[in-house]
Coordinates of C-alpha atoms in Angstrom, one line a residue:
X206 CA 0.0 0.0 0.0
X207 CA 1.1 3.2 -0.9
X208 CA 0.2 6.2 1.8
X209 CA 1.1 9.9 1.9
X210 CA 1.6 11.1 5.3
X211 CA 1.7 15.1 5.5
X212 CA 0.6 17.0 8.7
X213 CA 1.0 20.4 10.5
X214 CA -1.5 22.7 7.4
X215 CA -2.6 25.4 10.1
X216 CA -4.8 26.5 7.5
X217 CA -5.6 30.3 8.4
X218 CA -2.6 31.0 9.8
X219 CA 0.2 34.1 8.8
X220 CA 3.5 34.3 8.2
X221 CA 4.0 37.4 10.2
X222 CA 2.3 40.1 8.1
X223 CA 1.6 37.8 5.3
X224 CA -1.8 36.3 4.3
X225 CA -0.4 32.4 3.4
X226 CA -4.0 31.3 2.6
X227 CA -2.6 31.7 -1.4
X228 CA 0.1 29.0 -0.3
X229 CA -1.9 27.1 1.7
X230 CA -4.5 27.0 -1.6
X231 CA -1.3 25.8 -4.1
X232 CA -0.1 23.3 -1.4
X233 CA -3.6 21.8 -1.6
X234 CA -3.4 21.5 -4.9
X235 CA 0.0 20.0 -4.8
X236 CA -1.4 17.1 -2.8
X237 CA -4.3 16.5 -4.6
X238 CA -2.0 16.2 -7.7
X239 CA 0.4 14.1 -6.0
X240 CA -1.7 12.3 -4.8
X241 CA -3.0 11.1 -8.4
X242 CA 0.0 11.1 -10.4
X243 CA 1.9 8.9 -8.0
X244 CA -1.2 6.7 -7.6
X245 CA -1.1 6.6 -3.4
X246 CA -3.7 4.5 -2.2
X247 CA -4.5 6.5 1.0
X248 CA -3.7 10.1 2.8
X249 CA -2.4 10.4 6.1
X250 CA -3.4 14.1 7.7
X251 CA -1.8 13.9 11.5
X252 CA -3.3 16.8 12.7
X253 CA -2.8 20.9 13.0
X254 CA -5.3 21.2 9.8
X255 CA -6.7 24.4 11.3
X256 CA -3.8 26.9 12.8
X257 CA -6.7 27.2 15.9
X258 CA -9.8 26.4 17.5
X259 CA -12.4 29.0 15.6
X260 CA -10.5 29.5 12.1
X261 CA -11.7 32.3 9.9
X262 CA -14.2 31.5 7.0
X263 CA -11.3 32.2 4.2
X264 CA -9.3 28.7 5.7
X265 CA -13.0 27.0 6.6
X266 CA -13.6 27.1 2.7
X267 CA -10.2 26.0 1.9
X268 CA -10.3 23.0 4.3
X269 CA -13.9 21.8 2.4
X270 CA -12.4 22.5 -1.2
X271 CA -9.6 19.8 -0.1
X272 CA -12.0 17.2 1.6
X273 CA -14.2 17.4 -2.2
X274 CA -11.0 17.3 -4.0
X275 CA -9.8 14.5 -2.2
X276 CA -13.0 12.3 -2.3
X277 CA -13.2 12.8 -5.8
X278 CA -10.2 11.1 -6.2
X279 CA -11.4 8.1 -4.7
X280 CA -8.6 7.8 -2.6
X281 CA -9.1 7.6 1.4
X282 CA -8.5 9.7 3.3
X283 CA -7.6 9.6 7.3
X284 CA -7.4 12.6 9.4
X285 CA -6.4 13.9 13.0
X286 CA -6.7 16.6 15.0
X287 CA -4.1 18.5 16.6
X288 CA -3.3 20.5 19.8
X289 CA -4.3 23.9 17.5
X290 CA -7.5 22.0 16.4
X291 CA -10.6 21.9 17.8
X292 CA -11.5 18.3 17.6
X293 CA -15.0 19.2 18.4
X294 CA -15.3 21.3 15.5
X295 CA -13.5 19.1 13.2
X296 CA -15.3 16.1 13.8
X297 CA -18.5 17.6 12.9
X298 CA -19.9 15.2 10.7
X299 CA -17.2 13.1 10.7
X300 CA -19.7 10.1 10.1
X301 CA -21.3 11.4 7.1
X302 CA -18.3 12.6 5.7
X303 CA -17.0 9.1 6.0
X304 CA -19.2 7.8 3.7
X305 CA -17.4 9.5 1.0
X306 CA -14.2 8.0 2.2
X307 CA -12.6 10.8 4.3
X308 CA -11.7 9.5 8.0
X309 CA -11.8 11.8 10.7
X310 CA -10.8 10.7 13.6
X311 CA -10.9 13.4 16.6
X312 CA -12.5 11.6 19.7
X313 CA -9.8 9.9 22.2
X314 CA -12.1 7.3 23.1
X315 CA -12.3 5.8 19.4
X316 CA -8.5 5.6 19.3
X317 CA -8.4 1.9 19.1
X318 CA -11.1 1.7 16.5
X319 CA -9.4 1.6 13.1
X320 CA -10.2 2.3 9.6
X321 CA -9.6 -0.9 7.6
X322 CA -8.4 -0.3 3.8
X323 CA -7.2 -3.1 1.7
X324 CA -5.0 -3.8 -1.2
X325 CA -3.7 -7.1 -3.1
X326 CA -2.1 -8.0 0.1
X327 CA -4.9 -7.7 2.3
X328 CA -6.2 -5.4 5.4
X329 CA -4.3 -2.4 6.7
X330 CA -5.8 -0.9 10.3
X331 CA -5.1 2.5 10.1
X332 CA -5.9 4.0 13.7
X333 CA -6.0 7.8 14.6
X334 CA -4.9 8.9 17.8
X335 CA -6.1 12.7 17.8
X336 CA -3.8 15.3 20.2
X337 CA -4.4 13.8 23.6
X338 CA -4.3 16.6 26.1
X339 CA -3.4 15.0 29.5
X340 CA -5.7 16.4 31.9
X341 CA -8.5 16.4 29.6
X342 CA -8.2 12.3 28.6
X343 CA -6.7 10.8 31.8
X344 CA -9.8 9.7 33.1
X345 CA -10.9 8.4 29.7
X346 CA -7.6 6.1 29.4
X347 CA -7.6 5.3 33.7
X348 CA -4.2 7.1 34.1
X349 CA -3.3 7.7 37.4
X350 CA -0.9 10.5 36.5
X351 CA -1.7 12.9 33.6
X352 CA 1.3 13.2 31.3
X353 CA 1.9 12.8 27.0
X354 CA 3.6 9.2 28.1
X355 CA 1.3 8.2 30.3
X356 CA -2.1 8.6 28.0
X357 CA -0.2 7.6 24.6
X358 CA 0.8 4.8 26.2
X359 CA -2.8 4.0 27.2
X360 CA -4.0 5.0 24.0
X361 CA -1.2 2.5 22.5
X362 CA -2.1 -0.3 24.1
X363 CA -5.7 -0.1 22.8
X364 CA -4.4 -0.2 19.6
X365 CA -2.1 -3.0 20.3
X366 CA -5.3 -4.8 21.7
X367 CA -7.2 -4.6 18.5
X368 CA -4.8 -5.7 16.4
X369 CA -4.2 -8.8 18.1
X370 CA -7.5 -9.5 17.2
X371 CA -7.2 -8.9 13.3
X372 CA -6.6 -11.3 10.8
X373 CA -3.0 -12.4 11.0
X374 CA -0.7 -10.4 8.2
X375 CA -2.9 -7.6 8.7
X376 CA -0.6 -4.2 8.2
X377 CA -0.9 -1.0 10.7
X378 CA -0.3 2.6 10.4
X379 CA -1.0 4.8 13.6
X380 CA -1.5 8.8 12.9
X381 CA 0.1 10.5 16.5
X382 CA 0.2 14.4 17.1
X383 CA 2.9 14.1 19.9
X384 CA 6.5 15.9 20.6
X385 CA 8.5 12.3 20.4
X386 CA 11.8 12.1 21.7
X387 CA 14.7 12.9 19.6
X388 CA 12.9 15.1 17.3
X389 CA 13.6 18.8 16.4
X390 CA 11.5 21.3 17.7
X391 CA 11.1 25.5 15.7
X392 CA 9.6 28.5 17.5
X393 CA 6.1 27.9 15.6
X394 CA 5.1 24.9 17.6
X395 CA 3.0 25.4 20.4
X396 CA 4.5 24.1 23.6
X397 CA 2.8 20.8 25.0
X398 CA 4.8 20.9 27.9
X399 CA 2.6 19.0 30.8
X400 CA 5.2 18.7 34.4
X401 CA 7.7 19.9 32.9
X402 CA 8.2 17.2 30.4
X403 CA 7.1 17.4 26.7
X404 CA 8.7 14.3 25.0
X405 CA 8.0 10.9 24.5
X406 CA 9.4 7.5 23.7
X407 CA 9.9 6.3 20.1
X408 CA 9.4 3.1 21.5
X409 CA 5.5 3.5 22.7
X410 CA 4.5 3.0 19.1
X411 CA 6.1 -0.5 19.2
X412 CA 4.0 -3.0 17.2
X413 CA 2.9 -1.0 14.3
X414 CA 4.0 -0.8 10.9
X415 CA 4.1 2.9 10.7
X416 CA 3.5 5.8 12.9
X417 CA 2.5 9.0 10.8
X418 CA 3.1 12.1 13.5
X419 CA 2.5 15.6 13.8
X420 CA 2.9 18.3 15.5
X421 CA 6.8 19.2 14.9
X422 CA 7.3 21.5 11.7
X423 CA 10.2 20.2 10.5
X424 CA 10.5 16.8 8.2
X425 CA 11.9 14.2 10.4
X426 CA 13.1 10.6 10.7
X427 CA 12.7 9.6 14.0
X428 CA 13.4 5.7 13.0
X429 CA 12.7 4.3 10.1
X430 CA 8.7 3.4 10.8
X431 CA 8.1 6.6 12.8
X432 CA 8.8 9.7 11.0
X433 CA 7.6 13.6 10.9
X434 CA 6.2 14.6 7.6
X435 CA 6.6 18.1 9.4
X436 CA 4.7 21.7 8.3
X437 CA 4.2 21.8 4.2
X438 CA 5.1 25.6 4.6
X439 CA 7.3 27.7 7.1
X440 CA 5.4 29.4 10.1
X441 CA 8.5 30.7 11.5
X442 CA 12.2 31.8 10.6
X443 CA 13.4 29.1 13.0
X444 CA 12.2 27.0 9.7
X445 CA 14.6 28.9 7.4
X446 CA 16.6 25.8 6.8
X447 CA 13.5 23.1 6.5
X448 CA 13.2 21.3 3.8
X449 CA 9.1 21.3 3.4
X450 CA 7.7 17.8 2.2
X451 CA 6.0 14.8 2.7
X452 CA 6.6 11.4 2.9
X453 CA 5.1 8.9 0.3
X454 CA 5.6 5.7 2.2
X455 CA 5.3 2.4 1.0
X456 CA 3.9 -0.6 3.0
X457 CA 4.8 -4.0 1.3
X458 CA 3.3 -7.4 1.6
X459 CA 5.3 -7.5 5.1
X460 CA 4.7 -4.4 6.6
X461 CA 8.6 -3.3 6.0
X462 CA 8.2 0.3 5.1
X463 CA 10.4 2.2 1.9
X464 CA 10.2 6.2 2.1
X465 CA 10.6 9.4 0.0
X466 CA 10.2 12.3 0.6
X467 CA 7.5 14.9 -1.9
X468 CA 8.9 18.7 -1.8
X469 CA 6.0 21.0 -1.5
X470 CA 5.7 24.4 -3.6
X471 CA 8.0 27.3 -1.9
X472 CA 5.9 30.6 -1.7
X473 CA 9.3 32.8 -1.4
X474 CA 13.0 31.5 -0.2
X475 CA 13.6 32.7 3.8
X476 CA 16.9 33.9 4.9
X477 CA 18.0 35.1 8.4
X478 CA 20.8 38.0 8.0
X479 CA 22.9 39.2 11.1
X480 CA 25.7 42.4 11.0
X481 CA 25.1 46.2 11.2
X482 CA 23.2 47.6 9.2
X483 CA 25.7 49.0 7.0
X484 CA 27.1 45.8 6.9
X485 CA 23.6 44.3 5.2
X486 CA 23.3 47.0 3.2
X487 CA 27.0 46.6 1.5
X488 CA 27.6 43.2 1.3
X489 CA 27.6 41.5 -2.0
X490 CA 27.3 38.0 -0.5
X491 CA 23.9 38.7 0.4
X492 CA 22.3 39.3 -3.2
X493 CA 20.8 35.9 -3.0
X494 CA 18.2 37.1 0.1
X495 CA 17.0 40.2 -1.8
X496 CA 13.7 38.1 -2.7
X497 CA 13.7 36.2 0.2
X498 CA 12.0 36.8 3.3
X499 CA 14.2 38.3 5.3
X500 CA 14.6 38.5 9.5
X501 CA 17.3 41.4 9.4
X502 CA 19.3 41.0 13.2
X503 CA 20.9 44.4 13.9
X504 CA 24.2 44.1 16.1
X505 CA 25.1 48.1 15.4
X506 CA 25.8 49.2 19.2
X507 CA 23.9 52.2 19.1
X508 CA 20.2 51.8 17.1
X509 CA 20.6 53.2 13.6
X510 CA 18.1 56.1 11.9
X511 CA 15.1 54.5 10.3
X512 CA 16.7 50.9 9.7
X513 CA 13.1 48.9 8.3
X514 CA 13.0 51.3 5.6
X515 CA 16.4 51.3 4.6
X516 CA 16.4 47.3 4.6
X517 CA 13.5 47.2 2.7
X518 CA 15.2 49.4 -0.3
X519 CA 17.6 46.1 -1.0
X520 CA 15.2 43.6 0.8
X521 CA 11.6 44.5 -0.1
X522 CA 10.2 41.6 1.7
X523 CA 12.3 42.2 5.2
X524 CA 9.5 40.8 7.5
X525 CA 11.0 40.8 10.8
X526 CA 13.7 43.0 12.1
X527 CA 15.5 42.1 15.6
X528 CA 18.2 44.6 17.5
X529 CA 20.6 42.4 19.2
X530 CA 23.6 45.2 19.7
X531 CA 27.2 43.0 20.6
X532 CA 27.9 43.0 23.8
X533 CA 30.1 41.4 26.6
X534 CA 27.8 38.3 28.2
X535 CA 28.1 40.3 31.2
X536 CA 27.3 44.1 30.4
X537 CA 24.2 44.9 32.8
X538 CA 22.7 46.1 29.5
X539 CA 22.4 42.9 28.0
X540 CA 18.6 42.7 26.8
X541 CA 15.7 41.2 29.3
X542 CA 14.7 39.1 26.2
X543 CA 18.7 37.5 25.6
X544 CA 18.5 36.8 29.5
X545 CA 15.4 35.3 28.9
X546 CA 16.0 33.1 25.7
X547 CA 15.7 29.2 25.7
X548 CA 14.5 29.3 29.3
X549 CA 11.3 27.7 30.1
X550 CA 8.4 29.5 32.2
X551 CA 9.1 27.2 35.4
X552 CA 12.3 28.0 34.8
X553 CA 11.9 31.9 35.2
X554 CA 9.5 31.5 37.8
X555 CA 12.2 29.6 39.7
X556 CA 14.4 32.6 38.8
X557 CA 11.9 34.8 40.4
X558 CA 11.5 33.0 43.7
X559 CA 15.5 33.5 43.9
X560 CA 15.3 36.6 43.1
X561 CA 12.8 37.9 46.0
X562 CA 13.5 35.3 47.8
X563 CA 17.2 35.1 48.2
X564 CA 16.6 31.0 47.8
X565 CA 15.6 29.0 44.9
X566 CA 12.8 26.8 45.6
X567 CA 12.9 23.5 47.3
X568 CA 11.5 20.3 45.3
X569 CA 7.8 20.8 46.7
X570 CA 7.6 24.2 45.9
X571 CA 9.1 23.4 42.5
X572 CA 6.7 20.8 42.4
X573 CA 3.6 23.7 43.4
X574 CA 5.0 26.4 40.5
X575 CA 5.2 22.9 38.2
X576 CA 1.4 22.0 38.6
X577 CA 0.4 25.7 38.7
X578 CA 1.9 26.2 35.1
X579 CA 0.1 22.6 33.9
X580 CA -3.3 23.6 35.6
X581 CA -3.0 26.9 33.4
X582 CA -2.4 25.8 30.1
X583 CA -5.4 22.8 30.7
X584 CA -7.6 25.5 31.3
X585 CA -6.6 27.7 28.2
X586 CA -7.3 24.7 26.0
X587 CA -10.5 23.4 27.7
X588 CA -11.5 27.3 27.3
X589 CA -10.5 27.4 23.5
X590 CA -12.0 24.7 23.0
X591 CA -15.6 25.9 24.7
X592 CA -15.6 28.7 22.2

């Protein structure tokens, strides 16, 4: 069987101060043509289709245009929500819309219900394991402890469980929207951090064929039967250097699994550009950026007259400008956002304790700031999700 696995759309969503909905549109078509000239046999969507809970009409439209597109291929389709989706929302009608072969699968509960496709070599279960969000789906997998481990563990073993009871030679492919250890994280992700820990174990998706995740933006190889297809376009400049694709995967008559990567359509090159500004503006080395989108960082120690506009005469589309003057690491006017940089928010609070304090805090009050933090960020997504 023959699958493309592609995840992370955020339809709706802006680069910055541009509208990406026109690349988002010629990505879908990309897929849909892809997905007929190469003749795959199913499509594997692992979540993020919407960039939030309530998307705007513009990316509502898009998402429907795909879903007719792809049914009138003929080609299945299974789909996921992720920690940006609303699963509530995207499952609307998810039984009616299956009908016309398009899978959604966004309740928790059914994740050990699969969708059986077949080819000449027989069944493949494909089951969907939507974003599980700890503290909402503890209960529902009989956790005692809510943590990404923990419930895609529980959720794993369901899974494991039904396909004991399938025909033997029968083929799996899991879709996951998890942070798994030993991938890459960029700034566009939204953290999943639950107790200070945000990873989890390659090894929980033992005992499947293939495990088609989402959630990090970047194409990755985790091992060679779980992978990232990663974002099919870039959401931040942390993603300068991605490669945007997907993964056409093949599934033999054993289950052993052959990859290769599809390169999506590229709106615009990015291009991250440090010196003075003087410095950007003379060098030659950086004629290749000036139809990029550019992140211009400005190390000039003393902020230069009207630098966006000047940028912008050589690099029209300069997006994002950052002043990061060079300093000694330990000039008192090194910026509050340097000192703040790859630091985590228990890690700050902690700082801040110190701070007033005199004294760190001690492993139960670490352990008080920890499920403080966890109990906040539950309640922002039981809150989006309400809306």
């Amino acid at each position: 069987m023959r699958l493309l696995h592609t995840s992370d759309w955020h339809l709706g969503r802006a680069f910055h101060r541009v509208n990406m909905l026109g690349a988002q549109a010629e990505f879908i078509g990309h897929l849909v043509t892809t997905v007929r000239e190469r003749e795959v046999d199913a499509v594997a969507v692992s979540g993020d289709v919407y960039d939030r809970a309530v998307p705007p009409l513009a990316a509502v439209e898009l998402f429907d245009d795909a879903l007719h597109r792809l049914a009138d291929l003929g080609v299945p389709t299974v789909m996921i929500s992720g920690n940006h989706d609303s699963a509530r929302r995207l499952g609307v009608g998810a039984g009616l819309i299956g009908r016309a072969g398009i899978h959604l699968r966004t309740e928790p509960a059914a994740s050990g219900t699969p969708v059986m496709l077949g080819d000449a070599h027989g069944d493949v279960a494909f089951y969907g394991l939507p974003y599980l969000e700890p503290a909402l789906v503890k209960d529902e997998f009989g956790v005692e402890k809510a943590g990404h481990e923990a419930v895609l563990a529980a959720a794993m073993d369901r899974v494991r469980a039904d396909l004991a009871t399938r025909a033997r030679g029968t083929r799996s492919v899991v879709l996951a929207h998890a942070f798994v250890t030993g991938g890459e994280a960029s700034d566009s992700e939204r953290d999943i951090t639950v107790g200070g820990v945000a990873a989890v174990p390659a090894g929980v998706f033992d005992g499947v064929d293939y495990a088609a995740l989402g959630h990090l933006h970047g194409s990755q190889t985790i091992t060679e039967r779980v992978r990232y297809s990663g974002s099919p376009l870039p959401y931040s400049f942390s993603e300068a250097d991605h490669r945007k694709s997907m993964w056409l995967v093949d599934l033999d008559a054993e289950g052993a699994v052959t990859a290769e990567r599809v390169d999506c359509p590229v709106p615009r090159a990015l291009a991250r550009i440090r010196g003075t500004l003087e410095e950007l503006l003379d060098d030659p080395g950086l004629a290749p950026h000036e139809e990029a989108w550019v992140e211009a960082t400005l190390t000039d120690r003393v902020r230069p007259a009207e630098p966006m506009a000047r940028l912008c005469a050589r690099f029209p589309h300069t997006l994002s400008l950052v002043f990061d003057p060079e300093r000694a690491p330990d000039d008192p006017d090194v910026s509050y956002a340097r000192r703040l940089a790859d630091r985590s928010d228990q890690e700050i609070a902690e700082d801040f304790v110190a701070h007033v304090r005199g004294a760190g805090p001690d492993e139960r009050e670490q352990i008080v700031l920890r499920d403080a933090f966890d109990a906040v960020r539950a309640d922002e997504v039981v809150r989006e999700v309400a809306r």
